[in-house]
Coordinates of C-alpha atoms in Angstrom, one line a residue:
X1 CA 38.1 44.6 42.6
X2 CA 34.7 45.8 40.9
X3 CA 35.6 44.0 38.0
X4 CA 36.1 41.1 39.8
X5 CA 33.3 41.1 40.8
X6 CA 31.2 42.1 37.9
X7 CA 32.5 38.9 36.1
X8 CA 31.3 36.8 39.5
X9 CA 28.1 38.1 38.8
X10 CA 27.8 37.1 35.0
X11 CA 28.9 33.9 36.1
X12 CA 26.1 33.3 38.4
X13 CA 23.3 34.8 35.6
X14 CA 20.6 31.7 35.5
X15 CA 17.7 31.4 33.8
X16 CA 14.5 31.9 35.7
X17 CA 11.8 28.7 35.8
X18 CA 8.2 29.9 35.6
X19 CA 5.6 27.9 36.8
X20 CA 2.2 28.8 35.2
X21 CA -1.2 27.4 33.5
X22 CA -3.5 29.2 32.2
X23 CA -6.7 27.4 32.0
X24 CA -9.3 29.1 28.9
X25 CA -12.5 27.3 30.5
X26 CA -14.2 28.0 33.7
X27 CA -14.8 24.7 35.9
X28 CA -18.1 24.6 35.0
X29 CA -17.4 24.3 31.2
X30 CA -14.5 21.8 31.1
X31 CA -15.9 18.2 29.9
X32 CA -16.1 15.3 32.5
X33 CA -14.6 12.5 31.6
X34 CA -16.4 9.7 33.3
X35 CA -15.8 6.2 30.8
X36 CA -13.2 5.5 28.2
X37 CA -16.2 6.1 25.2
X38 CA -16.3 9.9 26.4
X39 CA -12.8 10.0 26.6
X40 CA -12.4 8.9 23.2
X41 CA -15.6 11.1 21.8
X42 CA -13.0 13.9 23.4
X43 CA -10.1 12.7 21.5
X44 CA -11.5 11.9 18.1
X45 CA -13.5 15.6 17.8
X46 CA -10.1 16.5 18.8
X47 CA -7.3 14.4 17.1
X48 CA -6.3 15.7 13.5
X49 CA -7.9 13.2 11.4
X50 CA -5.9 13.7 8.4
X51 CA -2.8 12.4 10.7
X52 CA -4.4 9.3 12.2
X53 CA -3.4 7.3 9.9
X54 CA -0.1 8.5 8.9
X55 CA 1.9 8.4 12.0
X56 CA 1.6 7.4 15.3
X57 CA 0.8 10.0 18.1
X58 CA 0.4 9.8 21.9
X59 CA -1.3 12.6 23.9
X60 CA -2.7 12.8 27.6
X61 CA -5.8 13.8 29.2
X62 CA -5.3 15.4 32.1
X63 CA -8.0 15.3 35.4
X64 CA -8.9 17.2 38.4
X65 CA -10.2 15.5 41.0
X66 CA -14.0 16.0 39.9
X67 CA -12.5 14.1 36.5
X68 CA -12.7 17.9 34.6
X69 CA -10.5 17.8 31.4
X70 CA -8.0 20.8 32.4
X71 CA -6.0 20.2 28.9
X72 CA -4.6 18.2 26.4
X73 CA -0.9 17.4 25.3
X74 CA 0.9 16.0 22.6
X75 CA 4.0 14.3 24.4
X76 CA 4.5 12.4 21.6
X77 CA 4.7 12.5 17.7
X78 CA 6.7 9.9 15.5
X79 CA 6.6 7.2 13.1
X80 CA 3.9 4.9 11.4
X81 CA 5.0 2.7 13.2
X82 CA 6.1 4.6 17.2
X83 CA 6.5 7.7 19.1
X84 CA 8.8 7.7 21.6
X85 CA 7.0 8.8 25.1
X86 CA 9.1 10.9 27.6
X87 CA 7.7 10.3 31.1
X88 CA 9.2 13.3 32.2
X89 CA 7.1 15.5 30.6
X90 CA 3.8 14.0 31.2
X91 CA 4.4 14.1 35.1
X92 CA 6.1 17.4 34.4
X93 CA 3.0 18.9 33.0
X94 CA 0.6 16.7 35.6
X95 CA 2.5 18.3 38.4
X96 CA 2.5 22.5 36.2
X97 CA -1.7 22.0 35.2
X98 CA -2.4 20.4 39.1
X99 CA -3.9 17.4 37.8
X100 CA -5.0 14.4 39.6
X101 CA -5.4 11.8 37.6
X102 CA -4.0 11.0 33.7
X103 CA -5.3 8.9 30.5
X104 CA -3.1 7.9 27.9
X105 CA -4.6 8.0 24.0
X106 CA -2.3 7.0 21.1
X107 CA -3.5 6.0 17.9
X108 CA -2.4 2.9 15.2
X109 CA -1.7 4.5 12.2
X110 CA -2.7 0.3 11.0
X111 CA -6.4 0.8 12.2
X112 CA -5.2 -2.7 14.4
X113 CA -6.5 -1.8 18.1
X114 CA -4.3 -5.3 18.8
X115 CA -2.2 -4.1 21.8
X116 CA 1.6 -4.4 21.3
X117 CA 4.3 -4.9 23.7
X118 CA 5.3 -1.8 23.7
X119 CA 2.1 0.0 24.2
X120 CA 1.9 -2.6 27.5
X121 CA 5.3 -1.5 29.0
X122 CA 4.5 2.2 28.4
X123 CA 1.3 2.1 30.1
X124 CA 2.9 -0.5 33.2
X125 CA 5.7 3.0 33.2
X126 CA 3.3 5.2 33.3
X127 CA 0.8 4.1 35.8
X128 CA 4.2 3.3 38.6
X129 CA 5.4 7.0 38.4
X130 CA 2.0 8.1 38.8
X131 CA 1.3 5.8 41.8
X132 CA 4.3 7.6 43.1
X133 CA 3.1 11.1 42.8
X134 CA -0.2 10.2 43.2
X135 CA -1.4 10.9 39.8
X136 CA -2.9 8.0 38.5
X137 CA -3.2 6.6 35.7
X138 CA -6.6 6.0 35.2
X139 CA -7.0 4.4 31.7
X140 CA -4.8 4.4 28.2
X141 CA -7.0 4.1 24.9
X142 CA -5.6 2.9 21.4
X143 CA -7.4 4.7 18.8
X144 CA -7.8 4.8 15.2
X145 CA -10.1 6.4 12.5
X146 CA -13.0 3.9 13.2
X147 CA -13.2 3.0 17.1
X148 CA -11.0 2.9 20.3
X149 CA -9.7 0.1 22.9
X150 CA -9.6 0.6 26.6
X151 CA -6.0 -1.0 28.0
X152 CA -8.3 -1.1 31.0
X153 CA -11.0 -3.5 29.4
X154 CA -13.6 -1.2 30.8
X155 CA -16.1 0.9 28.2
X156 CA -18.5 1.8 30.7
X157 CA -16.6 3.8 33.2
X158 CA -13.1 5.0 34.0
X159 CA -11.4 3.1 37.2

């Protein structure tokens, strides 16, 4: 009988799921991000410039309410040509850091800031599963070594 039920109880072993963010800034010293241009001044003083031209990368800007940056995350690394975005670990993330609202950067390895099909049904993904857990999606800039577009059309401030 004990052994029984010593091999019940390795059956049962789970992994445990941590929850946790660990923020290195205080409030006051996190950048606002109040219009795409600061968004992308963020990105580019960011971004590893030696791979902006060589493949195509998508991270995320994520928001508190007061539009503090709480971090940054690479969900996506790939080709010259596309990365392949996993929603599931943006929202993920949103929902671990507490964020309130999202914006989507992801740079053409081309230097064209054309929008592509693509980059139009990632953002329309996107911004519906952030409607429903009320994280918006707030803007998604294409970048590249010498300037940005704002999917949003706005260069003055962030909707």
């Amino acid at each position: 009988m004990v052994m029984e039920s010593k091999n019940k109880r390795k059956l049962f072993t789970v992994s445990e799921i941590e929850l946790i963010y660990k923020p290195k800034l205080k409030p006051s010293q996190r950048p606002t991000i109040k219009c795409s241009q600061e968004a992308y001044e963020l990105m580019v003083n960011t971004w590893d410039l030696e791979t902006i031209e060589l493949m195509e990368q998508l991270k995320v800007i994520y928001l508190n309410r007061a539009r503090k940056v709480l971090g940054i995350l690479e969900v996506a690394s790939g080709s010259p040509i596309q990365a392949a975005v996993d929603v599931r670990l943006i929202f993920g993330t949103a929902l671990k850091a507490n964020a309130s609202s999202i914006i989507l950067v992801h740079n053409h390895p081309s230097g064209n800031l054309k929008v592509s099909e693509p980059d139009l049904v990632t953002t329309a993904t996107v911004k519906q599963i952030g409607a429903f857990h009320e994280i918006p999606l707030i803007d998604h800039l294409i970048i590249t070594s010498e300037g940005y577009l704002s999917l949003y059309g706005d260069r003055k401030s962030v909707v």
